[in-house]
Amino acid sequence: MKQKIEFDEALLKKYNISGPRYTSYPTAVQFSDTFELAGYHQALSQSNTNQPLSLYFHIPFCDTVCFYCGCNKIATKDHTKSPPYLSALYQEIAMHASLTPTTRVVEQLHFGGGTPTFLNDAEMTDLMANIREHFTLADDEVGEFSIEIDPRKANGDTIRHLRSLGFNRLSVGVQDFYPDVQKAVNRIQSREETMAVIDAARDCGFKSVSIDLIYGLPHQTLETFSNTLDEVISISPDRLSVFNYAHMPHLFKPQRRINESDLPSTAEKLKILQRSIEQLSDAGYAHIGIDHFAKPDDELAIAQREGHLHRNFQGYSTHAECDLIAMGVSGIGQVGDCFAQNVRTLDEYYAAIERKELPIFRGFMMTEDDHIRRHVIMELMCHYTLDFGVVEQTFGLKFAEYFKSELEALKPFEEDGLLVQEGPKVIVQPKGRLLIRNIAMVFDYYLNQGKSVNKFSKVI
């Protein structure tokens, strides 16, 4: 079924407040540094021995800084920094593997950054060999093994080498093809560089290519971003992410180098968003959720149609049943009821590894109420529908009683045409899809206690 979106500028402006993206619930804002590491050890040891795994590896190094970036990264041109990092990472891999049942098969693996291809081919080979030594990876038909690529730091040979190591999905950063925008954010990247890695990925059998774009960057206009989208559509990626640039220089220092007066106005950003949705819809892409689009035959679109789409720290996912183990600085994972985040700096990371401890510095143990609310929020975020009966059967409660105040809080959304309640169901309407974060926020216990709302970006 084609996902329909109705663009209502007045409602988008009305509801454009700060709120979580819900890559998890509870969100990372609730993680505590009083978290006890023993809880994570126990979660791993007691995890379902037959349940598949997802692994995330954070490679933090970049030899140039993109000014818009809010990721945990280390800007350096010194490639001697990668061997000690890999040495520590190998030790963390071994520690995690010693706590994880050997029967568990890794069905998802993702390298993020930073710039993963900061590592040279030999280092990448050694890292993948170490992972395979300690974990059982699914075969190529089942496994989804992806890596983020900066086309300025890779070429056809790089891509072919990655495919030989088992990677079969590629995420390519583009952001914008317009030269003035690229210069303003310190990311000069030609279309030829981008196509070199994409063509190589298709030639050597990568199963999926995704492109990342950002709207709201300096010097962007409706016309220039529309032209970038036309170019991207002509490339025909399997998936696209069209992210909203969140200008938060108080949190991300590189953003201080962006001149705020060069940013498009809120009105211009809304026009860019509307045009982007129209162009991608006309080109046959399905709107998966928030800023993600996919071809109708892509695994994400299929998972959404079949009702088993999931959302985790990497975004939308097809493997809802996977526990996620995250390794490297700042990685965030979830095993069973337990969320855990690694330390954010290299010094802290190396010190923990030297003590032969997992480098986790904060986390969260979910309560039964958290499980209930996570189910509700993820159903809304992934499928735009909430079936009260499923919640009641799954958790043994009466929905109307448990969520009495929340159902009352949904009424203004219903009055504005963002959703309807049809019997024991909430169904998000076309004009509510872009505001799904607002609807999900109604069920967020912690947010509604007034905790840390200012730490989130605007929903539009």
Tab-separated table of C-alpha atoms in Angstrom:
chain	number	residue	atom	x	y	z
A	1	MET	CA	0.000	0.000	0.000
A	2	LYS	CA	1.446	3.371	-0.999
A	3	GLN	CA	2.098	5.595	1.977
A	4	LYS	CA	0.273	8.883	1.542
A	5	ILE	CA	1.454	12.127	3.104
A	6	GLU	CA	-0.591	15.302	3.271
A	7	PHE	CA	1.419	18.485	3.745
A	8	ASP	CA	-0.391	21.021	5.961
A	9	GLU	CA	1.938	23.983	6.506
A	10	ALA	CA	-0.146	25.528	9.299
A	11	LEU	CA	-0.186	22.285	11.301
A	12	LEU	CA	3.521	21.657	10.722
A	13	LYS	CA	4.291	25.097	12.123
A	14	LYS	CA	1.893	24.589	15.019
A	15	TYR	CA	3.441	21.307	16.107
A	16	ASN	CA	7.103	22.050	15.293
A	17	ILE	CA	8.424	21.558	18.805
A	18	SER	CA	11.444	19.707	20.171
A	19	GLY	CA	11.081	15.967	20.635
A	20	PRO	CA	12.805	12.578	20.430
A	21	ARG	CA	13.392	10.632	17.222
A	22	TYR	CA	12.611	7.411	19.146
A	23	THR	CA	15.474	5.273	17.944
A	24	SER	CA	14.885	3.827	21.395
A	25	TYR	CA	12.425	4.050	24.231
A	26	PRO	CA	13.320	5.115	26.825
A	27	THR	CA	15.590	7.540	24.994
A	28	ALA	CA	19.293	7.916	25.757
A	29	VAL	CA	18.512	11.038	27.786
A	30	GLN	CA	17.242	8.718	30.529
A	31	PHE	CA	20.453	6.685	30.723
A	32	SER	CA	22.170	6.935	34.106
A	33	ASP	CA	25.854	6.886	35.024
A	34	THR	CA	24.882	5.051	38.223
A	35	PHE	CA	24.078	2.052	36.042
A	36	GLU	CA	25.774	-1.112	37.294
A	37	LEU	CA	27.843	-3.044	34.774
A	38	ALA	CA	26.784	-6.317	36.397
A	39	GLY	CA	23.296	-5.733	35.007
A	40	TYR	CA	24.613	-5.729	31.461
A	41	HIS	CA	26.706	-8.845	32.074
A	42	GLN	CA	23.620	-10.593	33.379
A	43	ALA	CA	21.514	-9.470	30.402
A	44	LEU	CA	24.053	-10.945	27.992
A	45	SER	CA	24.452	-14.226	29.847
A	46	GLN	CA	20.683	-14.697	30.169
A	47	SER	CA	19.828	-13.690	26.610
A	48	ASN	CA	17.959	-16.087	24.365
A	49	THR	CA	20.526	-18.509	22.974
A	50	ASN	CA	18.582	-18.910	19.716
A	51	GLN	CA	17.848	-15.228	19.145
A	52	PRO	CA	19.893	-13.555	16.368
A	53	LEU	CA	22.283	-10.709	17.082
A	54	SER	CA	22.995	-7.303	15.634
A	55	LEU	CA	26.505	-5.841	15.979
A	56	TYR	CA	27.492	-2.184	15.662
A	57	PHE	CA	31.094	-0.970	15.451
A	58	HIS	CA	31.974	2.701	15.827
A	59	ILE	CA	35.039	3.926	13.928
A	60	PRO	CA	35.383	7.497	15.202
A	61	PHE	CA	38.141	8.934	12.992
A	62	CYS	CA	37.644	11.512	10.230
A	63	ASP	CA	40.459	13.326	8.449
A	64	THR	CA	38.176	16.312	7.785
A	65	VAL	CA	35.258	17.694	9.768
A	66	CYS	CA	31.866	18.328	8.181
A	67	PHE	CA	30.593	21.374	10.043
A	68	TYR	CA	27.002	20.124	10.307
A	69	CYS	CA	27.984	16.834	11.974
A	70	GLY	CA	26.693	15.949	15.437
A	71	CYS	CA	28.254	12.475	15.582
A	72	ASN	CA	30.968	11.369	17.982
A	73	LYS	CA	34.122	11.745	15.874
A	74	ILE	CA	37.826	12.502	16.146
A	75	ALA	CA	39.240	14.798	13.473
A	76	THR	CA	42.760	13.729	12.563
A	77	LYS	CA	44.961	13.036	9.571
A	78	ASP	CA	47.205	10.850	11.727
A	79	HIS	CA	46.550	7.288	10.599
A	80	THR	CA	48.816	5.907	13.315
A	81	LYS	CA	45.826	6.368	15.631
A	82	SER	CA	43.911	3.456	14.140
A	83	PRO	CA	46.187	0.513	15.226
A	84	PRO	CA	45.878	1.197	18.995
A	85	TYR	CA	42.141	1.739	18.574
A	86	LEU	CA	41.758	-1.562	16.764
A	87	SER	CA	43.862	-3.319	19.404
A	88	ALA	CA	41.484	-2.071	22.108
A	89	LEU	CA	38.456	-2.905	19.966
A	90	TYR	CA	39.666	-6.494	19.550
A	91	GLN	CA	39.823	-6.822	23.315
A	92	GLU	CA	36.303	-5.452	23.663
A	93	ILE	CA	35.093	-7.902	21.012
A	94	ALA	CA	36.636	-10.781	22.974
A	95	MET	CA	35.022	-9.610	26.221
A	96	HIS	CA	31.589	-9.366	24.635
A	97	ALA	CA	31.984	-12.735	22.943
A	98	SER	CA	32.921	-14.392	26.250
A	99	LEU	CA	29.587	-13.249	27.694
A	100	THR	CA	27.478	-14.172	24.655
A	101	PRO	CA	26.149	-17.679	23.917
A	102	THR	CA	28.007	-19.107	20.918
A	103	THR	CA	24.752	-20.338	19.383
A	104	ARG	CA	23.662	-16.807	18.533
A	105	VAL	CA	24.017	-15.883	14.861
A	106	VAL	CA	24.792	-12.328	13.768
A	107	GLU	CA	22.178	-11.350	11.189
A	108	GLN	CA	22.963	-7.635	11.173
A	109	LEU	CA	26.305	-5.874	11.278
A	110	HIS	CA	26.958	-2.171	10.786
A	111	PHE	CA	30.105	-0.037	10.706
A	112	GLY	CA	29.462	3.631	11.459
A	113	GLY	CA	31.488	6.674	12.337
A	114	GLY	CA	33.275	8.882	11.942
A	115	THR	CA	34.535	7.479	8.689
A	116	PRO	CA	34.856	3.672	8.731
A	117	THR	CA	37.093	3.735	5.659
A	118	PHE	CA	39.621	5.756	7.639
A	119	LEU	CA	40.868	2.201	8.172
A	120	ASN	CA	42.998	0.908	5.331
A	121	ASP	CA	42.227	-2.353	3.513
A	122	ALA	CA	44.544	-4.438	5.692
A	123	GLU	CA	43.064	-3.021	8.898
A	124	MET	CA	39.543	-3.637	7.644
A	125	THR	CA	40.499	-7.215	6.755
A	126	ASP	CA	41.934	-7.809	10.232
A	127	LEU	CA	38.875	-6.307	11.937
A	128	MET	CA	36.434	-8.480	9.993
A	129	ALA	CA	38.595	-11.547	10.645
A	130	ASN	CA	38.548	-10.789	14.366
A	131	ILE	CA	34.767	-10.395	14.349
A	132	ARG	CA	34.342	-13.719	12.537
A	133	GLU	CA	36.737	-15.393	14.988
A	134	HIS	CA	34.529	-14.435	17.937
A	135	PHE	CA	31.020	-14.382	16.454
A	136	THR	CA	29.076	-16.525	13.987
A	137	LEU	CA	27.974	-14.380	11.052
A	138	ALA	CA	24.994	-15.377	8.935
A	139	ASP	CA	25.622	-16.205	5.303
A	140	ASP	CA	25.266	-13.612	2.561
A	141	GLU	CA	21.666	-14.529	1.773
A	142	VAL	CA	20.474	-13.849	5.322
A	143	GLY	CA	22.944	-11.367	6.779
A	144	GLU	CA	22.575	-7.611	6.413
A	145	PHE	CA	26.129	-6.299	6.686
A	146	SER	CA	26.346	-2.570	6.044
A	147	ILE	CA	28.936	0.170	6.164
A	148	GLU	CA	28.818	3.966	5.937
A	149	ILE	CA	30.916	5.371	3.094
A	150	ASP	CA	32.353	8.831	2.515
A	151	PRO	CA	33.000	8.790	-1.268
A	152	ARG	CA	35.905	11.211	-0.792
A	153	LYS	CA	37.700	8.534	1.251
A	154	ALA	CA	36.958	5.470	-0.879
A	155	ASN	CA	37.200	4.300	-4.472
A	156	GLY	CA	36.182	1.336	-6.568
A	157	ASP	CA	38.957	-0.836	-5.177
A	158	THR	CA	37.832	-0.016	-1.627
A	159	ILE	CA	34.271	-1.055	-2.412
A	160	ARG	CA	35.328	-4.299	-4.064
A	161	HIS	CA	37.484	-5.125	-1.056
A	162	LEU	CA	34.597	-4.464	1.330
A	163	ARG	CA	32.368	-6.786	-0.699
A	164	SER	CA	35.017	-9.512	-0.504
A	165	LEU	CA	34.945	-9.164	3.301
A	166	GLY	CA	31.192	-9.792	3.403
A	167	PHE	CA	29.634	-6.325	3.369
A	168	ASN	CA	26.529	-6.329	1.192
A	169	ARG	CA	24.853	-2.993	1.929
A	170	LEU	CA	26.226	0.508	1.502
A	171	SER	CA	25.204	3.865	2.967
A	172	VAL	CA	26.674	6.775	1.011
A	173	GLY	CA	26.890	10.286	2.443
A	174	VAL	CA	26.063	13.004	-0.096
A	175	GLN	CA	24.114	15.724	1.804
A	176	ASP	CA	23.965	18.130	-1.173
A	177	PHE	CA	25.532	18.403	-4.639
A	178	TYR	CA	25.412	22.220	-4.765
A	179	PRO	CA	28.988	23.681	-4.591
A	180	ASP	CA	28.147	26.679	-2.363
A	181	VAL	CA	26.475	24.384	0.175
A	182	GLN	CA	29.393	21.952	0.132
A	183	LYS	CA	31.877	24.765	0.700
A	184	ALA	CA	29.850	26.216	3.598
A	185	VAL	CA	29.786	22.884	5.442
A	186	ASN	CA	33.371	21.859	4.540
A	187	ARG	CA	32.372	18.841	2.467
A	188	ILE	CA	33.530	19.249	-1.123
A	189	GLN	CA	32.343	16.126	-2.939
A	190	SER	CA	31.801	15.764	-6.676
A	191	ARG	CA	29.097	13.711	-8.318
A	192	GLU	CA	31.877	11.733	-10.016
A	193	GLU	CA	33.328	10.680	-6.635
A	194	THR	CA	29.902	9.622	-5.480
A	195	MET	CA	29.136	7.639	-8.621
A	196	ALA	CA	32.497	5.872	-8.526
A	197	VAL	CA	31.635	4.094	-5.272
A	198	ILE	CA	27.984	3.488	-6.190
A	199	ASP	CA	28.846	2.037	-9.606
A	200	ALA	CA	31.469	-0.185	-8.012
A	201	ALA	CA	28.970	-1.366	-5.373
A	202	ARG	CA	26.476	-2.353	-8.066
A	203	ASP	CA	29.117	-4.013	-10.206
A	204	CYS	CA	30.374	-6.238	-7.396
A	205	GLY	CA	26.998	-7.314	-6.040
A	206	PHE	CA	26.050	-5.066	-3.126
A	207	LYS	CA	22.383	-5.769	-2.460
A	208	SER	CA	21.370	-2.268	-1.397
A	209	VAL	CA	22.681	1.274	-1.799
A	210	SER	CA	21.361	4.077	0.397
A	211	ILE	CA	22.069	7.799	0.021
A	212	ASP	CA	21.964	10.360	2.837
A	213	LEU	CA	20.868	13.950	2.180
A	214	ILE	CA	20.391	16.885	4.555
A	215	TYR	CA	18.018	19.803	4.055
A	216	GLY	CA	18.293	23.071	5.963
A	217	LEU	CA	22.029	23.597	5.294
A	218	PRO	CA	23.498	27.037	4.521
A	219	HIS	CA	22.804	28.463	1.043
A	220	GLN	CA	20.208	25.804	0.241
A	221	THR	CA	17.140	26.979	-1.628
A	222	LEU	CA	14.072	25.212	-2.917
A	223	GLU	CA	15.535	25.220	-6.427
A	224	THR	CA	19.048	24.020	-5.543
A	225	PHE	CA	17.892	21.179	-3.297
A	226	SER	CA	15.298	20.127	-5.844
A	227	ASN	CA	18.117	19.885	-8.403
A	228	THR	CA	20.154	17.743	-5.992
A	229	LEU	CA	17.165	15.455	-5.535
A	230	ASP	CA	16.748	15.138	-9.299
A	231	GLU	CA	20.372	14.031	-9.537
A	232	VAL	CA	19.950	11.553	-6.694
A	233	ILE	CA	16.754	10.129	-8.184
A	234	SER	CA	18.599	9.620	-11.471
A	235	ILE	CA	21.157	7.539	-9.524
A	236	SER	CA	18.226	5.373	-8.332
A	237	PRO	CA	19.342	4.365	-4.816
A	238	ASP	CA	17.355	1.659	-3.066
A	239	ARG	CA	16.852	3.890	-0.031
A	240	LEU	CA	17.211	7.561	0.842
A	241	SER	CA	17.429	9.445	4.098
A	242	VAL	CA	16.501	13.124	3.857
A	243	PHE	CA	17.494	14.480	7.238
A	244	ASN	CA	16.522	17.831	8.705
A	245	TYR	CA	19.616	19.782	9.733
A	246	ALA	CA	19.334	20.598	13.432
A	247	HIS	CA	21.453	23.669	14.178
A	248	MET	CA	22.534	23.143	17.784
A	249	PRO	CA	25.958	24.815	18.117
A	250	HIS	CA	25.680	24.776	21.918
A	251	LEU	CA	25.930	20.968	21.719
A	252	PHE	CA	28.093	20.442	18.611
A	253	LYS	CA	31.142	22.696	18.329
A	254	PRO	CA	31.765	22.271	14.563
A	255	GLN	CA	28.370	23.853	13.919
A	256	ARG	CA	29.728	27.121	15.317
A	257	ARG	CA	31.586	27.488	12.035
A	258	ILE	CA	28.288	27.710	10.150
A	259	ASN	CA	26.973	31.225	9.640
A	260	GLU	CA	23.373	31.218	10.897
A	261	SER	CA	22.438	34.014	8.517
A	262	ASP	CA	23.190	31.639	5.619
A	263	LEU	CA	20.664	29.042	6.795
A	264	PRO	CA	17.320	28.839	4.974
A	265	SER	CA	14.346	30.239	6.827
A	266	THR	CA	11.783	27.984	8.460
A	267	ALA	CA	9.366	28.778	5.631
A	268	GLU	CA	11.977	27.836	3.009
A	269	LYS	CA	12.774	24.596	4.846
A	270	LEU	CA	9.113	23.634	4.817
A	271	LYS	CA	8.975	24.273	1.079
A	272	ILE	CA	12.076	22.133	0.588
A	273	LEU	CA	10.543	19.344	2.662
A	274	GLN	CA	7.284	19.447	0.728
A	275	ARG	CA	9.035	19.448	-2.638
A	276	SER	CA	11.291	16.586	-1.549
A	277	ILE	CA	8.325	14.428	-0.567
A	278	GLU	CA	6.574	15.206	-3.847
A	279	GLN	CA	9.646	14.448	-5.964
A	280	LEU	CA	10.397	11.183	-4.198
A	281	SER	CA	6.768	10.072	-4.267
A	282	ASP	CA	6.519	10.860	-7.967
A	283	ALA	CA	9.682	8.813	-8.493
A	284	GLY	CA	8.024	5.814	-6.838
A	285	TYR	CA	9.641	5.890	-3.392
A	286	ALA	CA	7.598	4.923	-0.337
A	287	HIS	CA	7.820	7.123	2.737
A	288	ILE	CA	8.887	4.725	5.495
A	289	GLY	CA	8.858	7.213	8.335
A	290	ILE	CA	10.223	10.594	9.452
A	291	ASP	CA	13.052	11.126	6.932
A	292	HIS	CA	13.405	7.656	5.372
A	293	PHE	CA	12.293	6.634	1.889
A	294	ALA	CA	12.669	3.327	0.045
A	295	LYS	CA	11.705	1.673	-3.210
A	296	PRO	CA	8.569	-0.487	-2.858
A	297	ASP	CA	10.586	-3.689	-3.307
A	298	ASP	CA	13.187	-2.706	-0.691
A	299	GLU	CA	13.333	-4.771	2.507
A	300	LEU	CA	12.241	-1.795	4.638
A	301	ALA	CA	9.142	-1.162	2.555
A	302	ILE	CA	8.292	-4.867	2.563
A	303	ALA	CA	8.788	-5.102	6.345
A	304	GLN	CA	6.486	-2.145	6.864
A	305	ARG	CA	3.768	-3.624	4.654
A	306	GLU	CA	4.057	-6.979	6.444
A	307	GLY	CA	3.960	-5.386	9.908
A	308	HIS	CA	7.410	-6.280	11.244
A	309	LEU	CA	9.348	-3.068	10.737
A	310	HIS	CA	11.471	-2.102	13.736
A	311	ARG	CA	13.436	0.928	14.880
A	312	ASN	CA	16.771	0.991	16.706
A	313	PHE	CA	19.825	3.206	17.123
A	314	GLN	CA	20.716	2.837	13.433
A	315	GLY	CA	17.207	3.893	12.352
A	316	TYR	CA	14.589	1.652	10.739
A	317	SER	CA	15.385	-2.054	10.702
A	318	THR	CA	13.882	-5.293	9.442
A	319	HIS	CA	15.095	-7.408	12.381
A	320	ALA	CA	12.924	-6.610	15.390
A	321	GLU	CA	14.006	-9.702	17.284
A	322	CYS	CA	17.745	-8.886	17.376
A	323	ASP	CA	19.626	-7.816	20.467
A	324	LEU	CA	22.097	-5.070	19.569
A	325	ILE	CA	25.669	-5.163	20.872
A	326	ALA	CA	27.542	-1.908	20.215
A	327	MET	CA	31.329	-1.675	20.379
A	328	GLY	CA	33.804	1.172	20.142
A	329	VAL	CA	33.663	4.638	21.683
A	330	SER	CA	30.157	6.012	22.351
A	331	GLY	CA	28.360	2.936	20.942
A	332	ILE	CA	24.842	2.335	22.291
A	333	GLY	CA	23.359	-1.142	22.434
A	334	GLN	CA	20.395	-2.996	23.857
A	335	VAL	CA	20.286	-6.534	25.159
A	336	GLY	CA	16.979	-7.692	26.579
A	337	ASP	CA	15.814	-5.164	29.156
A	338	CYS	CA	19.185	-3.433	29.278
A	339	PHE	CA	20.455	-0.384	27.389
A	340	ALA	CA	24.190	0.343	27.619
A	341	GLN	CA	26.426	3.085	26.235
A	342	ASN	CA	30.200	3.095	25.942
A	343	VAL	CA	32.430	5.949	27.100
A	344	ARG	CA	32.808	8.838	24.679
A	345	THR	CA	36.554	9.565	24.621
A	346	LEU	CA	39.569	7.528	23.561
A	347	ASP	CA	41.335	8.032	26.887
A	348	GLU	CA	38.364	6.654	28.815
A	349	TYR	CA	37.975	3.827	26.330
A	350	TYR	CA	41.605	2.737	26.514
A	351	ALA	CA	41.622	2.987	30.303
A	352	ALA	CA	38.596	0.688	30.635
A	353	ILE	CA	40.062	-1.861	28.218
A	354	GLU	CA	43.373	-1.782	30.114
A	355	ARG	CA	41.419	-2.615	33.287
A	356	LYS	CA	39.901	-5.500	31.303
A	357	GLU	CA	36.432	-4.029	31.754
A	358	LEU	CA	33.719	-3.378	29.207
A	359	PRO	CA	33.933	0.378	28.505
A	360	ILE	CA	30.312	1.045	29.488
A	361	PHE	CA	29.709	4.212	31.486
A	362	ARG	CA	25.942	4.534	31.599
A	363	GLY	CA	22.803	2.573	30.896
A	364	PHE	CA	19.212	1.823	31.792
A	365	MET	CA	17.179	-1.187	32.915
A	366	MET	CA	13.663	-1.195	31.512
A	367	THR	CA	10.587	-1.604	33.677
A	368	GLU	CA	7.364	-3.313	32.636
A	369	ASP	CA	5.845	0.114	31.976
A	370	ASP	CA	8.780	0.925	29.695
A	371	HIS	CA	8.125	-2.245	27.691
A	372	ILE	CA	4.459	-1.362	27.284
A	373	ARG	CA	5.167	2.198	26.197
A	374	ARG	CA	7.989	1.137	23.892
A	375	HIS	CA	5.582	-1.227	22.097
A	376	VAL	CA	3.029	1.557	21.689
A	377	ILE	CA	5.575	4.130	20.486
A	378	MET	CA	7.256	1.753	18.052
A	379	GLU	CA	3.916	0.695	16.548
A	380	LEU	CA	3.138	4.341	15.877
A	381	MET	CA	6.613	5.184	14.571
A	382	CYS	CA	6.846	2.162	12.279
A	383	HIS	CA	3.264	1.410	11.219
A	384	TYR	CA	1.175	4.536	11.946
A	385	THR	CA	-1.462	2.366	13.604
A	386	LEU	CA	-2.044	1.342	17.200
A	387	ASP	CA	-4.267	-1.629	17.964
A	388	PHE	CA	-5.463	-1.512	21.591
A	389	GLY	CA	-6.401	-5.195	21.506
A	390	VAL	CA	-2.857	-6.293	20.638
A	391	VAL	CA	-1.471	-4.248	23.528
A	392	GLU	CA	-4.063	-5.734	25.897
A	393	GLN	CA	-3.307	-9.312	24.829
A	394	THR	CA	0.451	-8.806	24.921
A	395	PHE	CA	0.664	-7.118	28.304
A	396	GLY	CA	-2.517	-8.180	30.127
A	397	LEU	CA	-4.021	-4.746	30.702
A	398	LYS	CA	-7.053	-2.673	29.775
A	399	PHE	CA	-5.830	-0.060	27.342
A	400	ALA	CA	-8.493	2.553	28.056
A	401	GLU	CA	-7.704	2.411	31.767
A	402	TYR	CA	-3.924	2.215	31.534
A	403	PHE	CA	-3.688	5.060	29.022
A	404	LYS	CA	-6.684	7.128	30.119
A	405	SER	CA	-4.789	10.441	30.278
A	406	GLU	CA	-2.911	9.697	27.053
A	407	LEU	CA	-6.131	9.035	25.129
A	408	GLU	CA	-7.425	12.361	26.394
A	409	ALA	CA	-4.196	14.036	25.226
A	410	LEU	CA	-4.713	12.611	21.716
A	411	LYS	CA	-7.982	14.500	21.231
A	412	PRO	CA	-6.368	17.748	19.934
A	413	PHE	CA	-4.536	15.685	17.312
A	414	GLU	CA	-7.833	14.110	16.316
A	415	GLU	CA	-9.517	17.509	16.128
A	416	ASP	CA	-6.725	18.699	13.814
A	417	GLY	CA	-7.146	15.660	11.576
A	418	LEU	CA	-3.777	14.091	12.388
A	419	LEU	CA	-5.353	10.821	13.518
A	420	VAL	CA	-8.669	9.062	14.006
A	421	GLN	CA	-9.831	6.586	16.602
A	422	GLU	CA	-11.785	3.788	14.963
A	423	GLY	CA	-13.040	1.469	17.668
A	424	PRO	CA	-10.057	0.010	19.512
A	425	LYS	CA	-7.512	1.539	17.142
A	426	VAL	CA	-5.637	4.763	16.539
A	427	ILE	CA	-4.924	5.327	12.849
A	428	VAL	CA	-2.574	8.145	11.857
A	429	GLN	CA	-3.909	10.130	8.898
A	430	PRO	CA	-1.904	11.413	5.891
A	431	LYS	CA	-1.464	14.874	7.434
A	432	GLY	CA	-0.241	13.285	10.687
A	433	ARG	CA	2.572	11.187	9.224
A	434	LEU	CA	5.143	13.979	9.277
A	435	LEU	CA	4.156	14.685	12.886
A	436	ILE	CA	4.361	11.100	14.084
A	437	ARG	CA	6.990	12.065	16.659
A	438	ASN	CA	4.473	14.438	18.291
A	439	ILE	CA	1.856	11.693	18.468
A	440	ALA	CA	4.341	9.202	19.927
A	441	MET	CA	5.431	11.770	22.521
A	442	VAL	CA	2.007	11.551	24.154
A	443	PHE	CA	2.946	8.052	25.399
A	444	ASP	CA	6.436	9.020	26.614
A	445	TYR	CA	6.298	8.853	30.419
A	446	TYR	CA	9.625	10.605	30.964
A	447	LEU	CA	9.009	13.412	28.505
A	448	ASN	CA	5.677	14.107	30.109
A	449	GLN	CA	7.397	14.500	33.461
A	450	GLY	CA	9.097	17.522	31.900
A	451	LYS	CA	12.514	15.881	31.707
A	452	SER	CA	15.130	17.127	29.214
A	453	VAL	CA	12.852	18.190	26.364
A	454	ASN	CA	15.401	20.848	25.333
A	455	LYS	CA	17.973	18.173	24.472
A	456	PHE	CA	16.039	17.149	21.382
A	457	SER	CA	15.861	18.638	17.904
A	458	LYS	CA	12.720	20.121	16.355
A	459	VAL	CA	10.394	17.540	14.828
A	460	ILE	CA	10.348	19.327	11.450
